[in-house]
Amino acid sequence: MFKKTAQVLSLMTFLAVAACVTVNIYFPAAQVEKAAENIVDDIYGTDAQQPAKTSKDSSSLAHFLAFMTPCEANAQGVTESDIEGLKQSNSAIRGLKQTIATDHQQLIPYYESGNIGINKSGLVELRNNDGMDIAATAKVRRLIAQDNKTREKLYEEVAASMNIPGSEIQKVVTIFTEVWQKKAPAGWWIQDGAGNWKKK
């Protein structure tokens, strides 16, 4: 009897550990993609040429939390005590998104001329300085550096808001990269995974 009880307890312990492992390796790819699509849509504008739309929360994170099932919530590690932190994250994301949108409006002419493109890391990259003098080149370099720094912070904030560990931040970057490039208008330059540039 004692032996059987011990076996049952061992099995329960194993299942509990397995469940924890499952929770730890869960990555909310669909939620990250939805957030990325909403953020990129707002920054590009409906026709990718207009200023970003303004909204109270277009990052979709509030919707993500509202519609999560209990299992998904547990997998994410989201508890009531996390809600305030998530609200702060949403506010930070909105601020970062607006900064990128402001920079984006200044960068549009350089996307259209082919001077800059979206690289394989989801960042803006100077491809050439054709038609630009020294002052214009310096200005674009400053804008690119500022924009990329903000993008990196955005990726980190989105990951933090969904309790995604730092070790998996590259998955967030990959999803955002795909969305930036997919939603870029025709005529812009994008870089594939092998480092080759092509015009959409």
mmCIF file of C-alpha atoms in Angstrom:
data_model
loop_
_atom_site.group_PDB
_atom_site.id
_atom_site.type_symbol
_atom_site.label_atom_id
_atom_site.label_comp_id
_atom_site.label_asym_id
_atom_site.label_seq_id
_atom_site.Cartn_x
_atom_site.Cartn_y
_atom_site.Cartn_z
ATOM 1 C CA MET A 1 0.000 0.000 0.000
ATOM 2 C CA PHE A 2 2.780 2.362 0.976
ATOM 3 C CA LYS A 3 4.667 1.486 -2.199
ATOM 4 C CA LYS A 4 1.616 2.226 -4.358
ATOM 5 C CA THR A 5 1.054 5.550 -2.606
ATOM 6 C CA ALA A 6 4.676 6.485 -3.164
ATOM 7 C CA GLN A 7 4.353 5.624 -6.848
ATOM 8 C CA VAL A 8 1.244 7.797 -7.160
ATOM 9 C CA LEU A 9 2.990 10.686 -5.434
ATOM 10 C CA SER A 10 6.006 10.283 -7.702
ATOM 11 C CA LEU A 11 3.765 10.318 -10.762
ATOM 12 C CA MET A 12 1.963 13.444 -9.526
ATOM 13 C CA THR A 13 5.291 15.165 -8.894
ATOM 14 C CA PHE A 14 6.485 14.265 -12.380
ATOM 15 C CA LEU A 15 3.287 15.629 -13.940
ATOM 16 C CA ALA A 16 3.554 18.819 -11.928
ATOM 17 C CA VAL A 17 7.140 19.348 -13.057
ATOM 18 C CA ALA A 18 6.180 18.589 -16.657
ATOM 19 C CA ALA A 19 3.358 21.128 -16.428
ATOM 20 C CA CYS A 20 5.772 23.760 -15.154
ATOM 21 C CA VAL A 21 8.147 23.019 -18.007
ATOM 22 C CA THR A 22 5.286 23.426 -20.453
ATOM 23 C CA VAL A 23 4.419 26.802 -18.952
ATOM 24 C CA ASN A 24 8.010 27.973 -19.076
ATOM 25 C CA ILE A 25 8.487 27.177 -22.759
ATOM 26 C CA TYR A 26 5.186 28.695 -23.910
ATOM 27 C CA PHE A 27 5.728 31.565 -26.344
ATOM 28 C CA PRO A 28 2.688 33.700 -27.297
ATOM 29 C CA ALA A 29 3.584 34.023 -30.981
ATOM 30 C CA ALA A 30 0.038 34.850 -32.102
ATOM 31 C CA GLN A 31 -0.317 37.598 -29.501
ATOM 32 C CA VAL A 32 3.074 39.100 -30.356
ATOM 33 C CA GLU A 33 2.191 39.071 -34.052
ATOM 34 C CA LYS A 34 -1.142 40.764 -33.384
ATOM 35 C CA ALA A 35 0.545 43.431 -31.270
ATOM 36 C CA ALA A 36 3.200 43.932 -33.950
ATOM 37 C CA GLU A 37 0.580 44.301 -36.687
ATOM 38 C CA ASN A 38 -1.375 46.897 -34.724
ATOM 39 C CA ILE A 39 1.740 48.872 -33.821
ATOM 40 C CA VAL A 40 3.142 48.811 -37.363
ATOM 41 C CA ASP A 41 -0.238 49.731 -38.864
ATOM 42 C CA ASP A 42 -0.433 52.748 -36.576
ATOM 43 C CA ILE A 43 3.108 53.850 -37.428
ATOM 44 C CA TYR A 44 2.812 53.340 -41.172
ATOM 45 C CA GLY A 45 -0.701 54.735 -41.293
ATOM 46 C CA THR A 46 -3.502 53.172 -43.301
ATOM 47 C CA ASP A 47 -1.714 53.887 -46.588
ATOM 48 C CA ALA A 48 1.824 53.876 -45.166
ATOM 49 C CA GLN A 49 2.166 57.572 -46.036
ATOM 50 C CA GLN A 50 -0.028 59.256 -43.426
ATOM 51 C CA PRO A 51 0.874 60.108 -39.815
ATOM 52 C CA ALA A 52 0.244 57.420 -37.253
ATOM 53 C CA LYS A 53 -3.305 57.066 -36.023
ATOM 54 C CA THR A 54 -3.901 58.069 -32.450
ATOM 55 C CA SER A 55 -5.752 55.762 -30.101
ATOM 56 C CA LYS A 56 -5.956 55.072 -26.415
ATOM 57 C CA ASP A 57 -4.368 51.649 -26.771
ATOM 58 C CA SER A 58 -3.646 50.243 -30.205
ATOM 59 C CA SER A 59 -0.940 47.864 -29.073
ATOM 60 C CA SER A 60 -3.585 45.136 -28.623
ATOM 61 C CA LEU A 61 -2.075 44.188 -25.277
ATOM 62 C CA ALA A 62 -5.175 45.216 -23.381
ATOM 63 C CA HIS A 63 -7.251 43.062 -25.712
ATOM 64 C CA PHE A 64 -4.740 40.264 -25.331
ATOM 65 C CA LEU A 65 -5.213 40.324 -21.564
ATOM 66 C CA ALA A 66 -8.976 40.698 -21.773
ATOM 67 C CA PHE A 67 -9.486 37.652 -23.965
ATOM 68 C CA MET A 68 -6.906 35.308 -22.489
ATOM 69 C CA THR A 69 -8.292 32.086 -21.114
ATOM 70 C CA PRO A 70 -7.281 31.054 -17.570
ATOM 71 C CA CYS A 71 -4.829 28.520 -19.028
ATOM 72 C CA GLU A 72 -3.228 31.149 -21.240
ATOM 73 C CA ALA A 73 -3.059 33.545 -18.318
ATOM 74 C CA ASN A 74 -1.354 30.911 -16.201
ATOM 75 C CA ALA A 75 1.020 30.088 -19.048
ATOM 76 C CA GLN A 76 1.909 33.755 -19.278
ATOM 77 C CA GLY A 77 2.345 34.041 -15.535
ATOM 78 C CA VAL A 78 -0.143 36.919 -15.481
ATOM 79 C CA THR A 79 -1.690 37.505 -12.068
ATOM 80 C CA GLU A 80 -3.756 40.325 -10.605
ATOM 81 C CA SER A 81 -0.599 41.787 -9.120
ATOM 82 C CA ASP A 82 0.826 42.106 -12.659
ATOM 83 C CA ILE A 83 -1.984 44.273 -13.999
ATOM 84 C CA GLU A 84 -0.547 47.604 -12.855
ATOM 85 C CA GLY A 85 2.809 46.731 -14.355
ATOM 86 C CA LEU A 86 1.131 45.766 -17.620
ATOM 87 C CA LYS A 87 -0.713 49.098 -17.704
ATOM 88 C CA GLN A 88 2.610 50.859 -17.295
ATOM 89 C CA SER A 89 4.048 48.727 -20.101
ATOM 90 C CA ASN A 90 1.151 49.643 -22.362
ATOM 91 C CA SER A 91 1.758 53.316 -21.626
ATOM 92 C CA ALA A 92 5.470 52.907 -22.381
ATOM 93 C CA ILE A 93 4.671 51.104 -25.626
ATOM 94 C CA ARG A 94 2.365 53.911 -26.725
ATOM 95 C CA GLY A 95 5.109 56.451 -26.040
ATOM 96 C CA LEU A 96 7.724 54.449 -27.945
ATOM 97 C CA LYS A 97 5.327 53.920 -30.829
ATOM 98 C CA GLN A 98 4.662 57.652 -31.080
ATOM 99 C CA THR A 99 8.387 58.412 -31.102
ATOM 100 C CA ILE A 100 8.931 55.928 -33.929
ATOM 101 C CA ALA A 101 5.958 57.389 -35.811
ATOM 102 C CA THR A 102 7.423 60.889 -35.562
ATOM 103 C CA ASP A 103 10.812 59.707 -36.846
ATOM 104 C CA HIS A 104 9.092 57.658 -39.536
ATOM 105 C CA GLN A 105 7.499 60.728 -41.106
ATOM 106 C CA GLN A 106 10.953 62.255 -41.566
ATOM 107 C CA LEU A 107 12.354 59.009 -42.966
ATOM 108 C CA ILE A 108 9.635 58.371 -45.570
ATOM 109 C CA PRO A 109 11.379 60.357 -48.366
ATOM 110 C CA TYR A 110 14.526 58.285 -47.852
ATOM 111 C CA TYR A 111 12.560 55.014 -47.983
ATOM 112 C CA GLU A 112 11.026 56.178 -51.250
ATOM 113 C CA SER A 113 14.377 57.197 -52.741
ATOM 114 C CA GLY A 114 15.922 53.868 -51.780
ATOM 115 C CA ASN A 115 18.541 55.436 -49.524
ATOM 116 C CA ILE A 116 17.298 53.427 -46.561
ATOM 117 C CA GLY A 117 15.565 50.112 -46.040
ATOM 118 C CA ILE A 118 14.358 47.678 -43.399
ATOM 119 C CA ASN A 119 17.076 45.199 -42.590
ATOM 120 C CA LYS A 120 16.863 41.571 -41.485
ATOM 121 C CA SER A 121 16.895 42.600 -37.813
ATOM 122 C CA GLY A 122 13.792 44.786 -38.054
ATOM 123 C CA LEU A 123 15.865 47.967 -37.965
ATOM 124 C CA VAL A 124 16.311 50.846 -40.406
ATOM 125 C CA GLU A 125 19.577 50.788 -42.327
ATOM 126 C CA LEU A 126 21.297 53.294 -44.611
ATOM 127 C CA ARG A 127 21.783 51.566 -47.967
ATOM 128 C CA ASN A 128 23.445 54.433 -49.823
ATOM 129 C CA ASN A 129 23.690 58.225 -49.769
ATOM 130 C CA ASP A 130 22.892 58.812 -53.431
ATOM 131 C CA GLY A 131 21.604 62.339 -53.985
ATOM 132 C CA MET A 132 22.407 63.432 -50.428
ATOM 133 C CA ASP A 133 25.043 65.924 -49.369
ATOM 134 C CA ILE A 134 27.108 65.604 -46.202
ATOM 135 C CA ALA A 135 24.569 67.453 -44.046
ATOM 136 C CA ALA A 136 21.636 65.357 -45.293
ATOM 137 C CA THR A 137 23.584 62.140 -44.775
ATOM 138 C CA ALA A 138 24.457 63.137 -41.214
ATOM 139 C CA LYS A 139 20.806 63.991 -40.526
ATOM 140 C CA VAL A 140 19.605 60.636 -41.833
ATOM 141 C CA ARG A 141 22.222 58.776 -39.818
ATOM 142 C CA ARG A 142 21.053 60.545 -36.649
ATOM 143 C CA LEU A 143 17.414 59.732 -37.395
ATOM 144 C CA ILE A 144 18.250 56.092 -38.087
ATOM 145 C CA ALA A 145 20.257 55.741 -34.861
ATOM 146 C CA GLN A 146 17.455 57.325 -32.836
ATOM 147 C CA ASP A 147 14.751 55.259 -34.529
ATOM 148 C CA ASN A 148 16.614 51.977 -34.095
ATOM 149 C CA LYS A 149 17.281 52.659 -30.424
ATOM 150 C CA THR A 150 13.564 53.250 -29.914
ATOM 151 C CA ARG A 151 12.653 50.104 -31.845
ATOM 152 C CA GLU A 152 14.918 48.006 -29.658
ATOM 153 C CA LYS A 153 13.264 49.446 -26.565
ATOM 154 C CA LEU A 154 9.862 48.724 -28.103
ATOM 155 C CA TYR A 155 10.739 45.062 -28.669
ATOM 156 C CA GLU A 156 11.940 44.784 -25.075
ATOM 157 C CA GLU A 157 8.805 46.467 -23.714
ATOM 158 C CA VAL A 158 6.467 44.238 -25.725
ATOM 159 C CA ALA A 159 8.331 41.186 -24.439
ATOM 160 C CA ALA A 160 8.184 42.444 -20.847
ATOM 161 C CA SER A 161 4.472 43.190 -21.116
ATOM 162 C CA MET A 162 3.822 39.558 -22.066
ATOM 163 C CA ASN A 163 6.252 38.093 -19.534
ATOM 164 C CA ILE A 164 8.511 36.838 -22.314
ATOM 165 C CA PRO A 165 11.984 36.136 -20.902
ATOM 166 C CA GLY A 166 14.997 37.972 -22.256
ATOM 167 C CA SER A 167 16.337 34.729 -23.662
ATOM 168 C CA GLU A 168 13.453 34.721 -26.156
ATOM 169 C CA ILE A 169 13.543 38.396 -27.179
ATOM 170 C CA GLN A 170 14.918 37.399 -30.584
ATOM 171 C CA LYS A 171 11.591 35.711 -31.358
ATOM 172 C CA VAL A 172 9.842 39.027 -30.751
ATOM 173 C CA VAL A 173 12.364 40.781 -33.011
ATOM 174 C CA THR A 174 11.828 38.193 -35.746
ATOM 175 C CA ILE A 175 8.064 38.634 -35.671
ATOM 176 C CA PHE A 176 8.327 42.427 -35.776
ATOM 177 C CA THR A 177 10.832 42.216 -38.633
ATOM 178 C CA GLU A 178 8.432 40.114 -40.686
ATOM 179 C CA VAL A 179 5.584 42.536 -40.018
ATOM 180 C CA TRP A 180 7.646 45.674 -40.780
ATOM 181 C CA GLN A 181 8.698 44.162 -44.088
ATOM 182 C CA LYS A 182 5.351 42.614 -45.007
ATOM 183 C CA LYS A 183 3.477 45.867 -44.474
ATOM 184 C CA ALA A 184 6.086 48.101 -46.119
ATOM 185 C CA PRO A 185 4.673 49.663 -49.305
ATOM 186 C CA ALA A 186 5.802 48.737 -52.800
ATOM 187 C CA GLY A 187 8.998 50.461 -53.808
ATOM 188 C CA TRP A 188 10.687 50.226 -50.412
ATOM 189 C CA TRP A 189 13.796 48.115 -49.895
ATOM 190 C CA ILE A 190 13.928 45.167 -47.522
ATOM 191 C CA GLN A 191 16.720 42.789 -46.580
ATOM 192 C CA ASP A 192 16.255 39.027 -46.525
ATOM 193 C CA GLY A 193 17.744 36.626 -44.011
ATOM 194 C CA ALA A 194 20.832 36.126 -46.170
ATOM 195 C CA GLY A 195 21.585 39.842 -46.170
ATOM 196 C CA ASN A 196 20.416 40.530 -49.745
ATOM 197 C CA TRP A 197 18.448 43.702 -50.456
ATOM 198 C CA LYS A 198 15.447 43.684 -52.742
ATOM 199 C CA LYS A 199 12.870 46.236 -53.775
ATOM 200 C CA LYS A 200 9.254 45.408 -52.969
#
